Short mmCIF file of N, CA and C and ligand atoms in Angstrom, two decimals:
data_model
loop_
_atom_site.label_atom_id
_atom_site.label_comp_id
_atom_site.label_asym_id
_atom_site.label_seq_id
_atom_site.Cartn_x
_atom_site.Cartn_y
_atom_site.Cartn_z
N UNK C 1373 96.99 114.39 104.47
CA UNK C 1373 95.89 115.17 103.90
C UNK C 1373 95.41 116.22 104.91
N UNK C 1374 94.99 117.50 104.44
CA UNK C 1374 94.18 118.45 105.18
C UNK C 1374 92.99 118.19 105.81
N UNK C 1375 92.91 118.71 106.88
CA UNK C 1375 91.73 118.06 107.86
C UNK C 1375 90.62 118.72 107.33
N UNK C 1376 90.67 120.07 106.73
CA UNK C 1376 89.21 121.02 106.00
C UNK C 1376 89.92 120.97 104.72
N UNK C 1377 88.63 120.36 104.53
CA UNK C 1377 88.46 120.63 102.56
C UNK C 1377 87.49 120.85 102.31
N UNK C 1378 87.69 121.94 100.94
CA UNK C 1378 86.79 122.58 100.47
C UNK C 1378 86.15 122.03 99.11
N UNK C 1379 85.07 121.35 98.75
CA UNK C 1379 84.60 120.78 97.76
C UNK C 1379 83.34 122.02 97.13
N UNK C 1380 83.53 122.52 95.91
CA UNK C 1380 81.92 122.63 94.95
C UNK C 1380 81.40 121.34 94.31
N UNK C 1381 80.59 121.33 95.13
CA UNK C 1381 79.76 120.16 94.78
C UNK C 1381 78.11 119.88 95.06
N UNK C 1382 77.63 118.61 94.43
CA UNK C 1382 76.25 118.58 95.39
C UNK C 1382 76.48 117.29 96.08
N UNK C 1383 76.23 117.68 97.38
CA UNK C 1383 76.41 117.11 98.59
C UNK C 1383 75.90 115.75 98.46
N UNK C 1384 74.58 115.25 97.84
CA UNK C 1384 74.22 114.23 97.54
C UNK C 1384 75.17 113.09 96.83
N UNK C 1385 75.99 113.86 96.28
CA UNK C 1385 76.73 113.00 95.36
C UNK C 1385 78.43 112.27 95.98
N UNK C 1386 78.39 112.57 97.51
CA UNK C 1386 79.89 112.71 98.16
C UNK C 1386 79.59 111.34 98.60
N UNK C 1387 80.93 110.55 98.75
CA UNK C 1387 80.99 109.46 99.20
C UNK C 1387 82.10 109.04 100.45
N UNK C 1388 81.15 109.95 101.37
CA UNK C 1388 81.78 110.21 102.95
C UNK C 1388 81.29 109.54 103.92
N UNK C 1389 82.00 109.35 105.24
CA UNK C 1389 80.64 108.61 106.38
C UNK C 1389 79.38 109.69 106.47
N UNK C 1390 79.27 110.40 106.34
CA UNK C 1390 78.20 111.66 106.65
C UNK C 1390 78.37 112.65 106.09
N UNK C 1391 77.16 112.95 105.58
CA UNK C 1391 77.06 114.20 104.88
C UNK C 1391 75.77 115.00 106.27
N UNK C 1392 75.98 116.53 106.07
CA UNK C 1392 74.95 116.63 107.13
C UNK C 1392 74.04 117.29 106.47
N UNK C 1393 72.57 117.52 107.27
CA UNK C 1393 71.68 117.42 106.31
C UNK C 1393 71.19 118.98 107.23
N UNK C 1394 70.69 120.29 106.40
CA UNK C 1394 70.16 121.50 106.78
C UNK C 1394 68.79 121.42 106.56
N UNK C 1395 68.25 120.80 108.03
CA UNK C 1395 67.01 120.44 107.65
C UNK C 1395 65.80 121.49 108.67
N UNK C 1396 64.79 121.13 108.30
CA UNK C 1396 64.51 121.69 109.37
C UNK C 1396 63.39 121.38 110.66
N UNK C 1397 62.55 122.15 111.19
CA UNK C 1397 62.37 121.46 112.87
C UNK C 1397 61.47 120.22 112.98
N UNK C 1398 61.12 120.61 111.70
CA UNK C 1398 60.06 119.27 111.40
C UNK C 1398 60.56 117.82 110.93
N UNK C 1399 61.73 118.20 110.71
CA UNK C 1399 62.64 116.70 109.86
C UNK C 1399 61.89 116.00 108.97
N UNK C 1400 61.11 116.58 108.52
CA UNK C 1400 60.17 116.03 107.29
C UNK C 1400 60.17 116.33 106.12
N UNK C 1401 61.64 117.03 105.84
CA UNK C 1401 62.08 117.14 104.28
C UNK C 1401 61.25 118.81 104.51
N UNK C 1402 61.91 119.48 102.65
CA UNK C 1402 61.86 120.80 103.26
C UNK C 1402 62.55 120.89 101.19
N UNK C 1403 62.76 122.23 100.78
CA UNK C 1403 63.15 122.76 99.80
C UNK C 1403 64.76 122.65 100.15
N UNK C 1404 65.77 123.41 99.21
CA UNK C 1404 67.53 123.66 99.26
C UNK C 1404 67.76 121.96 99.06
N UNK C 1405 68.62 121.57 99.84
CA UNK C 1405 69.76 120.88 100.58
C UNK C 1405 68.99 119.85 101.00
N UNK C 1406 67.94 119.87 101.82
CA UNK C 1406 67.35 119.37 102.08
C UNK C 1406 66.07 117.95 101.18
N UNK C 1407 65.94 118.73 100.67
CA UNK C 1407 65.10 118.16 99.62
C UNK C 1407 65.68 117.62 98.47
N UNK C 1408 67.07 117.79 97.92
CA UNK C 1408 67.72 116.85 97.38
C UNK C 1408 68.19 115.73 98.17
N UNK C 1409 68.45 116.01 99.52
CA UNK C 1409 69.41 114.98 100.17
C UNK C 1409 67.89 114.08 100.37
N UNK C 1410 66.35 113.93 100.54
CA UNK C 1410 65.34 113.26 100.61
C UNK C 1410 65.45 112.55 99.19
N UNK C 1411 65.10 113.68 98.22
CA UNK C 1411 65.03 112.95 96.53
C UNK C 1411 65.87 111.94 96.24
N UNK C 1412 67.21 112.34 97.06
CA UNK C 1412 68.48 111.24 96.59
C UNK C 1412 68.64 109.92 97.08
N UNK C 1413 67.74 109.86 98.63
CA UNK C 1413 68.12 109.16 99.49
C UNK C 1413 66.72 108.03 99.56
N UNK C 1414 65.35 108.32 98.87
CA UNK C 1414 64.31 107.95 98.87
C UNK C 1414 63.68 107.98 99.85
N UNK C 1415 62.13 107.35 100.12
CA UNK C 1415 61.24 107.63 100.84
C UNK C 1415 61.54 107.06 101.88
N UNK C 1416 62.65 105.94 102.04
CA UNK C 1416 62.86 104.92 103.26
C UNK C 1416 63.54 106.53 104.60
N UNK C 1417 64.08 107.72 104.20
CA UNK C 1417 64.69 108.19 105.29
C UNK C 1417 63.88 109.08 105.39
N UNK C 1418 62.46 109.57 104.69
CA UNK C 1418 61.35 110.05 105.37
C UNK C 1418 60.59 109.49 106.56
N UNK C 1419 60.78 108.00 106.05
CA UNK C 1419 60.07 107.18 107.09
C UNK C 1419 60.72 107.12 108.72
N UNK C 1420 62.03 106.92 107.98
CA UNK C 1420 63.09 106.95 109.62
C UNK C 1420 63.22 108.54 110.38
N UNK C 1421 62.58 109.53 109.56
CA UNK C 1421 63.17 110.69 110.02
C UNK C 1421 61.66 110.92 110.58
N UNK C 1422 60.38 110.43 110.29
CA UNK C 1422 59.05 110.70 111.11
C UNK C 1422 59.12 109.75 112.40
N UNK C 1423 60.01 109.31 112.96
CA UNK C 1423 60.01 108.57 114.39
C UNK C 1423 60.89 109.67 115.17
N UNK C 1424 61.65 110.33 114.34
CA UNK C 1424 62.69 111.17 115.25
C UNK C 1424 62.04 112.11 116.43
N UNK C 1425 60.50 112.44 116.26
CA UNK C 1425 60.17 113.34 116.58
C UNK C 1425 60.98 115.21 116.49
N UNK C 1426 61.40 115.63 115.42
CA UNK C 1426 62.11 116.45 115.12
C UNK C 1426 62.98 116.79 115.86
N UNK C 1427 63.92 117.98 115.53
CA UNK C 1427 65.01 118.40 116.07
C UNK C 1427 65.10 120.21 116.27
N UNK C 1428 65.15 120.29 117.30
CA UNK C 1428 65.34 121.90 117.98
C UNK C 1428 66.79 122.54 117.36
N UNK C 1429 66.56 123.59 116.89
CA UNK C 1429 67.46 124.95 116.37
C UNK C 1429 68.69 124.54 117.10
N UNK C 1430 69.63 124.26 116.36
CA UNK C 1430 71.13 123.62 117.09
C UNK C 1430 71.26 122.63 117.40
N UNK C 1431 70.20 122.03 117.25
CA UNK C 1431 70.71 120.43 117.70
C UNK C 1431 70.64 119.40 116.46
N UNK C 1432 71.10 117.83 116.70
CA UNK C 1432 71.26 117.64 115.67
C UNK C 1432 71.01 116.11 115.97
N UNK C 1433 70.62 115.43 114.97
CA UNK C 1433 70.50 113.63 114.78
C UNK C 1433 70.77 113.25 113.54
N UNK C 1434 71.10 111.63 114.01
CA UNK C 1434 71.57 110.89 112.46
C UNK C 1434 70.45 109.50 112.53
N UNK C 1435 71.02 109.45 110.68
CA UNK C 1435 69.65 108.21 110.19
C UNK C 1435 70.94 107.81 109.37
N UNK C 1436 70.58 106.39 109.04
CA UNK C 1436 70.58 105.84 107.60
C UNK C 1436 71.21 106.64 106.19
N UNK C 1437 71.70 106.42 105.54
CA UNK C 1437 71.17 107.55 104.26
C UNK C 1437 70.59 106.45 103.20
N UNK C 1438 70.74 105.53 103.28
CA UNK C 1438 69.56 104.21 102.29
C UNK C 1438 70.19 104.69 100.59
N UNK C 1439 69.50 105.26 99.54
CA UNK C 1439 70.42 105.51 98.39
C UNK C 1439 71.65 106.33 98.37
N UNK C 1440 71.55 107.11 99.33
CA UNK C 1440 73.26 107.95 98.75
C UNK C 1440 74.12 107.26 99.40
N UNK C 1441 75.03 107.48 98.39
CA UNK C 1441 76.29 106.96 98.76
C UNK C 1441 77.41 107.38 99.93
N UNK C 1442 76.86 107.87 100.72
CA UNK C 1442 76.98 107.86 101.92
C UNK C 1442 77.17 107.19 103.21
N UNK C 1443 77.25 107.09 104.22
CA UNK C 1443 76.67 106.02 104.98
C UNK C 1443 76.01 106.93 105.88
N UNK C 1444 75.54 107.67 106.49
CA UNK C 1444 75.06 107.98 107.38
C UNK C 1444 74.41 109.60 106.46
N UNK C 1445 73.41 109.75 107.47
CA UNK C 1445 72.63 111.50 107.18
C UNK C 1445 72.73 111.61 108.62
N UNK C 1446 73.00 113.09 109.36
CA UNK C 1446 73.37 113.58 110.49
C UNK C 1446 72.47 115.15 109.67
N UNK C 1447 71.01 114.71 110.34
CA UNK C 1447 69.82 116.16 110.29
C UNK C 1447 70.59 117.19 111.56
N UNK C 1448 70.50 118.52 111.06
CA UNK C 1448 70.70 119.57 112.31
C UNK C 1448 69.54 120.52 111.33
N UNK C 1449 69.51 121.42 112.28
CA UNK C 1449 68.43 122.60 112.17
C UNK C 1449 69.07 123.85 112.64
N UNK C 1450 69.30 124.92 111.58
CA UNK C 1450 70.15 125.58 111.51
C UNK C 1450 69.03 127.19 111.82
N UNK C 1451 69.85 128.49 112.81
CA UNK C 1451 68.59 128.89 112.99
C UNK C 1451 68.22 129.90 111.75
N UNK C 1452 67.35 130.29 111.77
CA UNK C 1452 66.48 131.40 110.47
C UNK C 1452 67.42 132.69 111.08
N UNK C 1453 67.56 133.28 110.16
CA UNK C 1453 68.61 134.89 110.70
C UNK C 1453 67.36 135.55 110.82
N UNK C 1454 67.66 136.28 111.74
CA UNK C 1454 66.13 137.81 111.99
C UNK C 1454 66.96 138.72 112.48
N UNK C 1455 68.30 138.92 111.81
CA UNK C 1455 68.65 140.26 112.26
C UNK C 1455 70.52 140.18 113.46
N UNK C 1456 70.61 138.98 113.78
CA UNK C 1456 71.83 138.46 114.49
C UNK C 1456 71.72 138.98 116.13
N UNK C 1457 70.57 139.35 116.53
CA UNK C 1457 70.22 139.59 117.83
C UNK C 1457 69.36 139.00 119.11
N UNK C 1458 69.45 137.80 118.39
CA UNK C 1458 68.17 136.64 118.92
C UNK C 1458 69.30 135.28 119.21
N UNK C 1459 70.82 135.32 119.27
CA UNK C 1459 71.33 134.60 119.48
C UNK C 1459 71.92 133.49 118.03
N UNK C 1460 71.39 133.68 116.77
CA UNK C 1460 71.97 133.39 115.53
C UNK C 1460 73.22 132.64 115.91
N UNK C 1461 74.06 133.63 115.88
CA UNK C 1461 75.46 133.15 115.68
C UNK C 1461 75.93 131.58 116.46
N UNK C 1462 75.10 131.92 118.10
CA UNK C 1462 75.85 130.57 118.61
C UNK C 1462 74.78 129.50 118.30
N UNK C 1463 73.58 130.02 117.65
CA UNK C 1463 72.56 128.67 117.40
C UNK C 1463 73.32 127.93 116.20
N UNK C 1464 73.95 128.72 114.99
CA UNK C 1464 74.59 128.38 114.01
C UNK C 1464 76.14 127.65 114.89
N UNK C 1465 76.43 128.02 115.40
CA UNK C 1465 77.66 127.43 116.30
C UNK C 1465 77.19 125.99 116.73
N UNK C 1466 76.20 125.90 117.64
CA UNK C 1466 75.61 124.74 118.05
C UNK C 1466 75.25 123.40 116.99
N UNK C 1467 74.58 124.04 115.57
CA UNK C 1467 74.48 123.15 114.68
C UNK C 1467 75.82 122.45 113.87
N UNK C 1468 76.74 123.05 113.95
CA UNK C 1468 78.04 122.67 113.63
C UNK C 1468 78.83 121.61 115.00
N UNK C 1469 78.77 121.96 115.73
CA UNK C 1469 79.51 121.36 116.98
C UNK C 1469 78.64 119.99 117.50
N UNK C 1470 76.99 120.17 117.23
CA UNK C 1470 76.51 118.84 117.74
C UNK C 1470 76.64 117.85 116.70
N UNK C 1471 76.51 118.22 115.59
CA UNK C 1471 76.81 117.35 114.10
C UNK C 1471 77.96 116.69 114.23
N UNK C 1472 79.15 117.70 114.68
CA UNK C 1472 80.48 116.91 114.88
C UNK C 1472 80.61 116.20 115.78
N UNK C 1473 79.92 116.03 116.71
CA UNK C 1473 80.06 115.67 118.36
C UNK C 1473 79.36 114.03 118.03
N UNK C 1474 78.05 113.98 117.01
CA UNK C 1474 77.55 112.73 116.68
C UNK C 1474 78.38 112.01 115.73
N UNK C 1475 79.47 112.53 115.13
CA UNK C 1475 80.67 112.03 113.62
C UNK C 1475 81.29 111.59 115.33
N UNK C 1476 81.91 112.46 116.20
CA UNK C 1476 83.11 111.60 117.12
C UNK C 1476 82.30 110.33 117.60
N UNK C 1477 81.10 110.50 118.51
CA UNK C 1477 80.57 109.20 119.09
C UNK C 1477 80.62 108.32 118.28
N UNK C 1478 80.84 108.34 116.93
CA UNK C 1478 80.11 107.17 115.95
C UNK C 1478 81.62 106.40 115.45
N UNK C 1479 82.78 107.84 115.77
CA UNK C 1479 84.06 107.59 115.37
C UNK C 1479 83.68 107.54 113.78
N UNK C 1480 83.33 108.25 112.72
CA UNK C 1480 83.54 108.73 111.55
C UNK C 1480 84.55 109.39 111.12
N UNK C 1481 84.97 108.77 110.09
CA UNK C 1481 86.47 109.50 109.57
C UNK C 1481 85.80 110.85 108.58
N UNK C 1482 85.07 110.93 107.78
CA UNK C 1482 85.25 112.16 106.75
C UNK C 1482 83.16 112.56 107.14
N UNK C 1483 83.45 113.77 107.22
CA UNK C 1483 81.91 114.62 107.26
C UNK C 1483 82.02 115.39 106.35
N UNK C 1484 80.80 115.78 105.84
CA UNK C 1484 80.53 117.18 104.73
C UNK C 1484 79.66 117.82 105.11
N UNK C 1485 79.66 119.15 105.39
CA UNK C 1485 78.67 119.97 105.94
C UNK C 1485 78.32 121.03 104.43
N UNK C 1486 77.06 120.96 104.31
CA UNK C 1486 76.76 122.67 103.59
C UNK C 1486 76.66 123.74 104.19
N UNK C 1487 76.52 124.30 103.65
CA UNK C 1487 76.71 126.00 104.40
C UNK C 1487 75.17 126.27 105.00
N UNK C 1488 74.99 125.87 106.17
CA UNK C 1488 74.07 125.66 107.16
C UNK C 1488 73.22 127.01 107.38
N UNK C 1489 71.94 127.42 107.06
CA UNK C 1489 71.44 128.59 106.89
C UNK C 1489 71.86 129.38 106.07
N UNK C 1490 72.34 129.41 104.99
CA UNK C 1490 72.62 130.65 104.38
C UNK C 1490 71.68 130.42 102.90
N UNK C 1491 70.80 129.42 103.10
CA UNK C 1491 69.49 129.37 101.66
C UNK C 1491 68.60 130.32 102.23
N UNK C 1492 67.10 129.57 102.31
CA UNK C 1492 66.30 130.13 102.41
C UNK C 1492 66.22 131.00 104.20
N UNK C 1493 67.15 130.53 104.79
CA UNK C 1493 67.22 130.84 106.50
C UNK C 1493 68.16 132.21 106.53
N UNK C 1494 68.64 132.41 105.08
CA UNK C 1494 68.84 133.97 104.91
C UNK C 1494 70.20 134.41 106.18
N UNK C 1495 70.81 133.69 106.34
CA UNK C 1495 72.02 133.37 107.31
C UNK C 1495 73.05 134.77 106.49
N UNK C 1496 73.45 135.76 106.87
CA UNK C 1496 74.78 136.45 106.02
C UNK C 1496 75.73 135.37 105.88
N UNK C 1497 76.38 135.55 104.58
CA UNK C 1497 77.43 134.10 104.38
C UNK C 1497 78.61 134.57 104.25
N UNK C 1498 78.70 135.25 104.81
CA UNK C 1498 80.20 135.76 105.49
C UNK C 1498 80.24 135.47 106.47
N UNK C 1499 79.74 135.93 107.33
CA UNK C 1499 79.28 135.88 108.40
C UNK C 1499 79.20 134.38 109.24
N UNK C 1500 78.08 133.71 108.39
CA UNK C 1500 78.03 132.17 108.54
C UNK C 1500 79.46 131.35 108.15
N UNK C 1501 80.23 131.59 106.83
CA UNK C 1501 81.62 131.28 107.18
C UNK C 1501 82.13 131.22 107.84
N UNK C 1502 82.84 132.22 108.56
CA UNK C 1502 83.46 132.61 109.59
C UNK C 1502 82.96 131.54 110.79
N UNK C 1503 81.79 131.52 110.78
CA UNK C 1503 81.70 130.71 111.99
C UNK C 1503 81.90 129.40 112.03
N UNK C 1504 81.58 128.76 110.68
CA UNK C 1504 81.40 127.43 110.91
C UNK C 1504 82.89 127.01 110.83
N UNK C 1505 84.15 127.92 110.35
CA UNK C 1505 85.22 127.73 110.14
C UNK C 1505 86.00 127.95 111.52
N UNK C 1506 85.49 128.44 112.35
CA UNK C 1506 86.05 128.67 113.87
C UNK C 1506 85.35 127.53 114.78
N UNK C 1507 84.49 127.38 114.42
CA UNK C 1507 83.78 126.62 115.05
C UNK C 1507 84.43 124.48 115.09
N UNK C 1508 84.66 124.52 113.53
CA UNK C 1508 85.82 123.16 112.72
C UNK C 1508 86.63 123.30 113.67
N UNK C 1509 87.50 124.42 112.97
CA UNK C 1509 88.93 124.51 114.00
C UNK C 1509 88.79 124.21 115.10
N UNK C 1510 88.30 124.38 115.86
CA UNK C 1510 88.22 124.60 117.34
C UNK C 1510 87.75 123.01 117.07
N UNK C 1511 87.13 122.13 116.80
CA UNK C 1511 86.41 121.17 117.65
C UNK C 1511 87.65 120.05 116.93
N UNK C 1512 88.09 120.08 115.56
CA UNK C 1512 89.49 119.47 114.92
C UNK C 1512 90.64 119.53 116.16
N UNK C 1513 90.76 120.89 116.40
CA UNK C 1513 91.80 120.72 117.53
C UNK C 1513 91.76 119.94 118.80
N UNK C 1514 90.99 119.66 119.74
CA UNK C 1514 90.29 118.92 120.27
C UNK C 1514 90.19 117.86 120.11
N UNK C 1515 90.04 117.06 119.12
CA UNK C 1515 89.32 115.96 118.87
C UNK C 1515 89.81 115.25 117.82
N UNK C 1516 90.10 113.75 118.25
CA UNK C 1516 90.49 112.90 117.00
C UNK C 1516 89.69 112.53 115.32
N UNK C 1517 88.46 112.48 116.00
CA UNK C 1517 87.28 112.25 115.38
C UNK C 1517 86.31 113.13 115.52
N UNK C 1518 86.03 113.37 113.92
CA UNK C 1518 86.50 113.17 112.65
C UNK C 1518 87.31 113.30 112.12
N UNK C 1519 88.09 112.79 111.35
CA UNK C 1519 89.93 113.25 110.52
C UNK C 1519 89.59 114.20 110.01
N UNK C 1520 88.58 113.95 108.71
CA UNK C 1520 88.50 115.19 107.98
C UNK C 1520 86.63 115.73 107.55
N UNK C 1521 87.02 117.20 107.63
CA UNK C 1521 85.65 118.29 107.48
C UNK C 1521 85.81 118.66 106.04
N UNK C 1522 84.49 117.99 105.26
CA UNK C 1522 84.60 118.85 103.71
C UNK C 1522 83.41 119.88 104.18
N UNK C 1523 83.81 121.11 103.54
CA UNK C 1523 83.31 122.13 103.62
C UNK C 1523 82.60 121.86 101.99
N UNK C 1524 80.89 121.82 102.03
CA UNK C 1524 80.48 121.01 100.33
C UNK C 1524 79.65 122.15 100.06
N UNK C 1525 80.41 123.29 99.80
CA UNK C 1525 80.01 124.11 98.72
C UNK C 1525 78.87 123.63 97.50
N UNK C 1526 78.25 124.92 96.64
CA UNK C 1526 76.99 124.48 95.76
C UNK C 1526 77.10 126.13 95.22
N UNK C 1527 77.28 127.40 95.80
CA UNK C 1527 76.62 128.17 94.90
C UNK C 1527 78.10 129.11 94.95
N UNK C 1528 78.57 129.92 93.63
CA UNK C 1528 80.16 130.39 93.30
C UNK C 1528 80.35 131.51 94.72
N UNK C 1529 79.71 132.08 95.46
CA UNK C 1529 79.66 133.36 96.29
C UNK C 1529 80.09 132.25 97.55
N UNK C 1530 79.72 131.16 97.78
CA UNK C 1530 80.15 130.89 98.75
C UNK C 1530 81.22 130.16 98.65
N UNK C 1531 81.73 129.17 97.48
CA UNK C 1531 82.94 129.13 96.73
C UNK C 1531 83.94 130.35 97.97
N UNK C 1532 84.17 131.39 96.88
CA UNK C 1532 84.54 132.54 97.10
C UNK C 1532 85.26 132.87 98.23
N UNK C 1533 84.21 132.97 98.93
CA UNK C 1533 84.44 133.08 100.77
C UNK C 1533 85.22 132.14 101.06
N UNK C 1534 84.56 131.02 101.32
CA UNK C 1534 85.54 129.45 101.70
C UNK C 1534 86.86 129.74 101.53
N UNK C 1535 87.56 129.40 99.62
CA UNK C 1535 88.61 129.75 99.63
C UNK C 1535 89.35 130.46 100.13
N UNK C 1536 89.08 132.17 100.59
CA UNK C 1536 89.77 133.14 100.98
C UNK C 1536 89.86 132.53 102.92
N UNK C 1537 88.53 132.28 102.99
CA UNK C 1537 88.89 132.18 104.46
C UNK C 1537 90.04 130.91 104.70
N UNK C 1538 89.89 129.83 103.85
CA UNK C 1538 90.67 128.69 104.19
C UNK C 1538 92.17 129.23 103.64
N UNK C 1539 92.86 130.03 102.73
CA UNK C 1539 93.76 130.36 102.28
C UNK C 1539 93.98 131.41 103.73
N UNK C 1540 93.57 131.73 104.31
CA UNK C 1540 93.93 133.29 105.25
C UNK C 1540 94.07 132.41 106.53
N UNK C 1541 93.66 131.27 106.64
CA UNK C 1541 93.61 130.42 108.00
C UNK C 1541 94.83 129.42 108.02
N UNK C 1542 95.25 129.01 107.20
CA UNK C 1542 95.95 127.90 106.88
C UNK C 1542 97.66 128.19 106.99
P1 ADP P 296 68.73 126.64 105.04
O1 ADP P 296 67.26 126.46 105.24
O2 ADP P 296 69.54 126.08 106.20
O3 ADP P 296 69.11 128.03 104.66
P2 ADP P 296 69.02 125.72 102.26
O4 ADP P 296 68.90 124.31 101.77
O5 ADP P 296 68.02 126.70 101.77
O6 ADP P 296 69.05 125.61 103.85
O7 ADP P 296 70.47 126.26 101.91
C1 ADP P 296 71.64 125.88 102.58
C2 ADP P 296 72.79 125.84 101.58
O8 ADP P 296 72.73 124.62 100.85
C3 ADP P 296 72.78 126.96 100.54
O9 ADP P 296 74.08 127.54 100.50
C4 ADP P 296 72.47 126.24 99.23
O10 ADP P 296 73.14 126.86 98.14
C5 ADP P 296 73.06 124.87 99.50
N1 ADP P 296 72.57 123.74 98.68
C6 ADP P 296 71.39 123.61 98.04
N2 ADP P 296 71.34 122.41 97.41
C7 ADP P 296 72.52 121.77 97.67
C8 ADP P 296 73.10 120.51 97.31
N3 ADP P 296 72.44 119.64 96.54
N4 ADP P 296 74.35 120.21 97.76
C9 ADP P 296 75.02 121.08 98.55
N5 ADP P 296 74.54 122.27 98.92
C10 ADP P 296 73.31 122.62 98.49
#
């Protein structure tokens, strides 16, 4: 099997060691991605996620996921775009690479990431592609763990991208 796969889907519904969660600095649940992966998962990983004391722009922690079918939630905080001159790109780099870095320690076979800033954090999603897909590669090559990266698509534009980039990479 291919180590990146590309799923349209809602992330809530994947039955992987980790799905990761685009949350943000407060880890106290939030609108997008976020707020389904709370709705889905119930109030028990609000509770575990108010001890975390939140998580800084690129970095990343895991909980429980309690209802989804999941086993694990791996929160990162992906940064807000203001323009790609404030360091964006490698903060978006960082949220991808520490997420994966907590799947190797844990030795997790399958992760699903969403497309990390590109809701309301207004991320260009081209742009944000590109990276999080260099960013896979690079840490896949490297590294045993995780086997495999679903890339868990939700809206057709980023569909779109994915495919072409994973068809042009492959
Ligand atoms: P951010 O604040 O990091 O921009 P958002 O949640 O606003 O986070 O959006 C991140 C991405 O998650 C967007 O591409 C959005 O379409 C997608 N998304 C929203 N809901 C879901 C879901 N249930 N499953 C997977 N992806 C989702």
């Amino acid at each position: 099997m291919k180590r990146i796969q590309l799923y349209q889907d809602d992330i809530t519904q994947l039955h992987v060691d980790a799905i990761v969660n685009a949350a943000n600095k407060s880890l106290l649940g939030g609108g997008g991605v976020d707020g389904a992966i709370h709705r889905a998962a119930g109030p028990r990983l609000l509770e575990e996620c108010r001890k975390l004391n939140g998580c800084e722009t690129g970095e990343a922690k895991i909980t429980q996921a309690y209802k989804l079918p999941c086993r694990f939630v791996i929160h990162t905080v992906g940064p807000v775009w203001y323009g790609g001159k404030i360091g964006e790109d490698e903060l978006l780099a960082s949220a991808y690479r520490n997420s994966l870095q907590i799947a190797k320690a844990k030795k997790l076979d399958t992760i699903a990431f969403p497309n990390i800033s590109t809701g309301v954090y207004n991320f260009p999603k081209d742009r944000a592609a590109k990276i999080a897909f260099d960013t896979i590669q690079q840490f896949l090559a490297e590294n045993e763990f995780p086997e495999t990266v679903v890339f868990c698509v939700f809206d057709d534009e980023n569909f779109h991208i994915y495919e072409k980039l994973i068809l042009e990479k492959e």
